[in-house]
Amino acid sequence: MDLNKHLRSMAQAITETLGDHSLRQTAKETGFLKRSSKLKPEAFLSLCTL
């Protein structure tokens, strides 16, 4: 399995495990998300893992 496929499957597994709602809740609790913005927590996580 090449690196790109491995990273995509890892990012997909993380987002499926956490879910959008729990990811947003964690982002609010940690202070990452203070108000609505163009960069959503799930998009940020995808960018960091890819």
MMTF fields as JSON, N, C-alpha, C and O atoms, coordinates in Angstrom:
{
  "mmtfVersion": "1.0.0",
  "mmtfProducer": "UNKNOWN",
  "numBonds": 199,
  "numAtoms": 200,
  "numGroups": 50,
  "numChains": 1,
  "numModels": 1,
  "chainsPerModel": [1],
  "groupsPerChain": [50],
  "chainIdList": ["A"],
  "bondAtomList": [4, 2, 8, 6, 12, 10, 16, 14, 20, 18, 24, 22, 28, 26, 32, 30, 36, 34, 40, 38, 44, 42, 48, 46, 52, 50, 56, 54, 60, 58, 64, 62, 68, 66, 72, 70, 76, 74, 80, 78, 84, 82, 88, 86, 92, 90, 96, 94, 100, 98, 104, 102, 108, 106, 112, 110, 116, 114, 120, 118, 124, 122, 128, 126, 132, 130, 136, 134, 140, 138, 144, 142, 148, 146, 152, 150, 156, 154, 160, 158, 164, 162, 168, 166, 172, 170, 176, 174, 180, 178, 184, 182, 188, 186, 192, 190, 196, 194],
  "bondOrderList": [1, 1, 1, 1, 1, 1, 1, 1, 1, 1, 1, 1, 1, 1, 1, 1, 1, 1, 1, 1, 1, 1, 1, 1, 1, 1, 1, 1, 1, 1, 1, 1, 1, 1, 1, 1, 1, 1, 1, 1, 1, 1, 1, 1, 1, 1, 1, 1, 1],
  "groupList": [{"groupName": "MET", "atomNameList": ["N", "CA", "C", "O"], "elementList": ["N", "C", "C", "O"], "formalChargeList": [0, 0, 0, 0], "bondAtomList": [1, 0, 2, 1, 3, 2], "bondOrderList": [1, 1, 2], "singleLetterCode": "M", "chemCompType": "L-PEPTIDE LINKING"}, {"groupName": "ASP", "atomNameList": ["N", "CA", "C", "O"], "elementList": ["N", "C", "C", "O"], "formalChargeList": [0, 0, 0, 0], "bondAtomList": [1, 0, 2, 1, 3, 2], "bondOrderList": [1, 1, 2], "singleLetterCode": "D", "chemCompType": "L-PEPTIDE LINKING"}, {"groupName": "LEU", "atomNameList": ["N", "CA", "C", "O"], "elementList": ["N", "C", "C", "O"], "formalChargeList": [0, 0, 0, 0], "bondAtomList": [1, 0, 2, 1, 3, 2], "bondOrderList": [1, 1, 2], "singleLetterCode": "L", "chemCompType": "L-PEPTIDE LINKING"}, {"groupName": "ASN", "atomNameList": ["N", "CA", "C", "O"], "elementList": ["N", "C", "C", "O"], "formalChargeList": [0, 0, 0, 0], "bondAtomList": [1, 0, 2, 1, 3, 2], "bondOrderList": [1, 1, 2], "singleLetterCode": "N", "chemCompType": "L-PEPTIDE LINKING"}, {"groupName": "LYS", "atomNameList": ["N", "CA", "C", "O"], "elementList": ["N", "C", "C", "O"], "formalChargeList": [0, 0, 0, 0], "bondAtomList": [1, 0, 2, 1, 3, 2], "bondOrderList": [1, 1, 2], "singleLetterCode": "K", "chemCompType": "L-PEPTIDE LINKING"}, {"groupName": "HIS", "atomNameList": ["N", "CA", "C", "O"], "elementList": ["N", "C", "C", "O"], "formalChargeList": [0, 0, 0, 0], "bondAtomList": [1, 0, 2, 1, 3, 2], "bondOrderList": [1, 1, 2], "singleLetterCode": "H", "chemCompType": "L-PEPTIDE LINKING"}, {"groupName": "ARG", "atomNameList": ["N", "CA", "C", "O"], "elementList": ["N", "C", "C", "O"], "formalChargeList": [0, 0, 0, 0], "bondAtomList": [1, 0, 2, 1, 3, 2], "bondOrderList": [1, 1, 2], "singleLetterCode": "R", "chemCompType": "L-PEPTIDE LINKING"}, {"groupName": "SER", "atomNameList": ["N", "CA", "C", "O"], "elementList": ["N", "C", "C", "O"], "formalChargeList": [0, 0, 0, 0], "bondAtomList": [1, 0, 2, 1, 3, 2], "bondOrderList": [1, 1, 2], "singleLetterCode": "S", "chemCompType": "L-PEPTIDE LINKING"}, {"groupName": "ALA", "atomNameList": ["N", "CA", "C", "O"], "elementList": ["N", "C", "C", "O"], "formalChargeList": [0, 0, 0, 0], "bondAtomList": [1, 0, 2, 1, 3, 2], "bondOrderList": [1, 1, 2], "singleLetterCode": "A", "chemCompType": "L-PEPTIDE LINKING"}, {"groupName": "GLN", "atomNameList": ["N", "CA", "C", "O"], "elementList": ["N", "C", "C", "O"], "formalChargeList": [0, 0, 0, 0], "bondAtomList": [1, 0, 2, 1, 3, 2], "bondOrderList": [1, 1, 2], "singleLetterCode": "Q", "chemCompType": "L-PEPTIDE LINKING"}, {"groupName": "ILE", "atomNameList": ["N", "CA", "C", "O"], "elementList": ["N", "C", "C", "O"], "formalChargeList": [0, 0, 0, 0], "bondAtomList": [1, 0, 2, 1, 3, 2], "bondOrderList": [1, 1, 2], "singleLetterCode": "I", "chemCompType": "L-PEPTIDE LINKING"}, {"groupName": "THR", "atomNameList": ["N", "CA", "C", "O"], "elementList": ["N", "C", "C", "O"], "formalChargeList": [0, 0, 0, 0], "bondAtomList": [1, 0, 2, 1, 3, 2], "bondOrderList": [1, 1, 2], "singleLetterCode": "T", "chemCompType": "L-PEPTIDE LINKING"}, {"groupName": "GLU", "atomNameList": ["N", "CA", "C", "O"], "elementList": ["N", "C", "C", "O"], "formalChargeList": [0, 0, 0, 0], "bondAtomList": [1, 0, 2, 1, 3, 2], "bondOrderList": [1, 1, 2], "singleLetterCode": "E", "chemCompType": "L-PEPTIDE LINKING"}, {"groupName": "GLY", "atomNameList": ["N", "CA", "C", "O"], "elementList": ["N", "C", "C", "O"], "formalChargeList": [0, 0, 0, 0], "bondAtomList": [1, 0, 2, 1, 3, 2], "bondOrderList": [1, 1, 2], "singleLetterCode": "G", "chemCompType": "PEPTIDE LINKING"}, {"groupName": "PHE", "atomNameList": ["N", "CA", "C", "O"], "elementList": ["N", "C", "C", "O"], "formalChargeList": [0, 0, 0, 0], "bondAtomList": [1, 0, 2, 1, 3, 2], "bondOrderList": [1, 1, 2], "singleLetterCode": "F", "chemCompType": "L-PEPTIDE LINKING"}, {"groupName": "PRO", "atomNameList": ["N", "CA", "C", "O"], "elementList": ["N", "C", "C", "O"], "formalChargeList": [0, 0, 0, 0], "bondAtomList": [1, 0, 2, 1, 3, 2], "bondOrderList": [1, 1, 2], "singleLetterCode": "P", "chemCompType": "L-PEPTIDE LINKING"}, {"groupName": "CYS", "atomNameList": ["N", "CA", "C", "O"], "elementList": ["N", "C", "C", "O"], "formalChargeList": [0, 0, 0, 0], "bondAtomList": [1, 0, 2, 1, 3, 2], "bondOrderList": [1, 1, 2], "singleLetterCode": "C", "chemCompType": "L-PEPTIDE LINKING"}],
  "groupTypeList": [0, 1, 2, 3, 4, 5, 2, 6, 7, 0, 8, 9, 8, 10, 11, 12, 11, 2, 13, 1, 5, 7, 2, 6, 9, 11, 8, 4, 12, 11, 13, 14, 2, 4, 6, 7, 7, 4, 2, 4, 15, 12, 8, 14, 2, 7, 2, 16, 11, 2],
  "groupIdList": [1, 2, 3, 4, 5, 6, 7, 8, 9, 10, 11, 12, 13, 14, 15, 16, 17, 18, 19, 20, 21, 22, 23, 24, 25, 26, 27, 28, 29, 30, 31, 32, 33, 34, 35, 36, 37, 38, 39, 40, 41, 42, 43, 44, 45, 46, 47, 48, 49, 50],
  "secStructList": [7, 7, 2, 2, 2, 2, 2, 2, 2, 2, 2, 2, 2, 2, 2, 2, 2, 2, 2, 2, 2, 2, 2, 2, 2, 2, 2, 2, 2, 2, 6, 1, 7, 1, 1, 7, 7, 1, 1, 7, 2, 2, 2, 2, 2, 2, 2, 2, 2, 7],
  "xCoordList": [0.857, 0.0, 0.896, 1.789, 0.663, 1.495, 1.089, 0.031, 1.932, 1.759, 0.464, -0.222, 0.127, -1.076, -2.335, -3.203, -2.435, -3.595, -3.644, -4.714, -2.483, -2.419, -2.879, -3.64, -2.426, -2.822, -4.306, -4.967, -4.831, -6.261, -7.11, -8.119, -6.692, -7.468, -7.372, -8.336, -6.221, -6.068, -6.954, -7.613, -6.981, -7.823, -9.299, -10.081, -9.674, -11.062, -11.43, -12.526, -10.546, -10.807, -10.962, -11.828, -10.142, -10.234, -11.557, -12.223, -11.948, -13.198, -14.408, -15.408, -14.333, -15.449, -15.549, -16.649, -14.406, -14.396, -14.887, -15.716, -14.376, -14.738, -16.094, -16.882, -16.379, -17.623, -17.54, -16.774, -18.319, -18.284, -18.718, -18.111, -19.767, -20.282, -19.264, -19.005, -18.696, -17.732, -16.452, -15.811, -16.074, -14.892, -15.113, -14.221, -16.297, -16.617, -16.691, -16.242, -17.253, -17.34, -15.95, -15.692, -15.061, -13.683, -12.988, -12.226, -13.245, -12.646, -13.119, -12.337, -14.378, -14.901, -14.28, -13.902, -14.178, -13.625, -12.156, -11.715, -11.398, -9.973, -9.676, -8.542, -10.694, -10.483, -10.119, -9.896, -10.053, -9.762, -10.906, -10.681, -12.129, -13.313, -14.014, -14.647, -13.898, -14.532, -15.758, -16.691, -15.751, -16.89, -16.892, -15.92, -17.973, -18.024, -17.021, -16.838, -16.385, -15.381, -15.419, -16.176, -14.615, -14.554, -13.819, -14.093, -12.899, -12.14, -12.83, -12.814, -13.422, -14.105, -13.096, -12.08, -13.357, -12.422, -12.131, -10.996, -13.155, -12.916, -12.018, -11.233, -12.13, -11.246, -9.821, -8.863, -9.679, -8.356, -7.685, -6.493, -8.464, -7.921, -7.477, -6.426, -8.271, -7.897, -6.62, -5.762, -6.485, -5.266, -4.051, -2.974, -4.212, -3.078, -2.656, -1.465, -3.6, -3.252, -2.785, -2.107, -3.128, -2.695, -1.524, -0.997],
  "yCoordList": [-1.177, 0.0, 1.232, 1.355, 2.121, 3.316, 4.299, 4.169, 5.26, 6.208, 7.004, 7.23, 7.425, 8.233, 7.469, 8.018, 6.213, 5.407, 5.175, 5.19, 4.964, 4.739, 5.978, 5.864, 7.149, 8.38, 8.663, 9.11, 8.408, 8.63, 7.698, 8.109, 6.443, 5.504, 5.863, 5.681, 6.369, 6.791, 7.997, 8.034, 8.974, 10.154, 9.771, 10.306, 8.857, 8.409, 7.673, 7.863, 6.855, 6.124, 7.08, 6.877, 8.114, 9.09, 9.832, 9.981, 10.3, 11.057, 10.163, 10.617, 8.897, 7.988, 7.66, 7.534, 7.522, 7.187, 8.353, 8.177, 9.529, 10.689, 11.251, 11.602, 11.343, 11.937, 13.452, 14.023, 14.095, 15.553, 16.234, 17.218, 15.709, 16.345, 16.288, 17.298, 15.126, 15.02, 15.783, 16.306, 15.85, 16.619, 18.116, 18.809, 18.608, 20.022, 20.31, 21.363, 19.383, 19.557, 19.631, 20.478, 18.751, 18.771, 20.066, 20.631, 20.537, 21.792, 22.972, 23.876, 22.968, 24.036, 23.965, 24.985, 22.742, 22.572, 22.971, 23.497, 22.73, 23.049, 24.481, 24.939, 25.201, 26.584, 26.763, 27.891, 25.671, 25.795, 26.485, 27.301, 26.162, 26.721, 27.639, 27.175, 28.947, 29.915, 30.552, 30.964, 30.628, 31.162, 30.465, 29.805, 30.613, 29.928, 30.566, 31.783, 29.724, 30.201, 29.346, 28.378, 29.695, 28.934, 27.613, 26.648, 27.557, 26.341, 25.524, 25.896, 24.431, 23.546, 22.59, 22.276, 22.127, 21.209, 19.949, 19.473, 19.399, 18.187, 18.452, 17.588, 19.642, 19.997, 20.204, 19.819, 20.802, 21.003, 19.671, 19.496, 18.728, 17.409, 16.706, 16.065, 16.828, 16.229, 16.841, 16.13, 18.156, 18.817, 18.377, 18.197, 18.204, 17.79, 16.36, 16.05, 15.487, 14.092, 13.832, 12.836, 14.695, 14.5, 15.383, 15.379],
  "zCoordList": [0.0, 0.0, 0.0, 0.838, -0.919, -0.965, 0.127, 0.742, 0.347, 1.449, 1.319, 2.316, 0.119, -0.091, 0.316, 0.994, -0.094, 0.274, 1.781, 2.389, 2.365, 3.81, 4.579, 5.541, 4.166, 4.842, 4.669, 5.607, 3.483, 3.259, 4.11, 4.682, 4.187, 5.001, 6.48, 7.224, 6.91, 8.294, 8.589, 9.628, 7.701, 7.896, 7.9, 8.686, 7.035, 6.99, 8.276, 8.802, 8.776, 10.017, 11.189, 12.039, 11.246, 12.338, 12.284, 13.308, 11.101, 11.003, 11.238, 11.793, 10.825, 11.089, 12.572, 13.111, 13.231, 14.651, 15.497, 16.39, 15.214, 16.019, 15.634, 16.512, 14.376, 13.922, 13.952, 14.729, 13.116, 13.012, 14.307, 14.73, 14.932, 16.146, 17.287, 17.942, 17.52, 18.621, 18.319, 19.231, 17.046, 16.669, 16.903, 17.393, 16.554, 16.809, 18.302, 18.756, 19.064, 20.516, 21.135, 21.989, 20.707, 21.203, 20.801, 21.586, 19.59, 19.127, 19.975, 20.269, 20.365, 21.234, 22.625, 23.201, 23.158, 24.503, 24.582, 25.604, 23.529, 23.542, 23.139, 23.271, 22.645, 22.252, 20.792, 20.351, 20.022, 18.594, 17.874, 16.981, 18.258, 17.614, 18.605, 19.553, 18.379, 19.271, 18.62, 19.309, 17.317, 16.559, 15.201, 14.832, 14.474, 13.177, 12.229, 12.21, 11.454, 10.513, 9.265, 9.19, 8.3, 7.054, 7.242, 6.529, 8.183, 8.435, 9.523, 10.696, 9.128, 10.06, 10.687, 10.066, 11.901, 12.57, 11.766, 11.752, 11.088, 10.31, 9.099, 8.711, 8.5, 7.394, 7.898, 7.227, 9.061, 9.647, 9.944, 9.694, 10.484, 10.778, 9.496, 9.466, 8.453, 7.163, 6.624, 6.102, 6.746, 6.273, 7.06, 6.493, 8.357, 9.191, 8.914, 8.962, 8.628, 8.389, 6.97, 6.716, 6.06, 4.678, 4.4, 3.288]
}
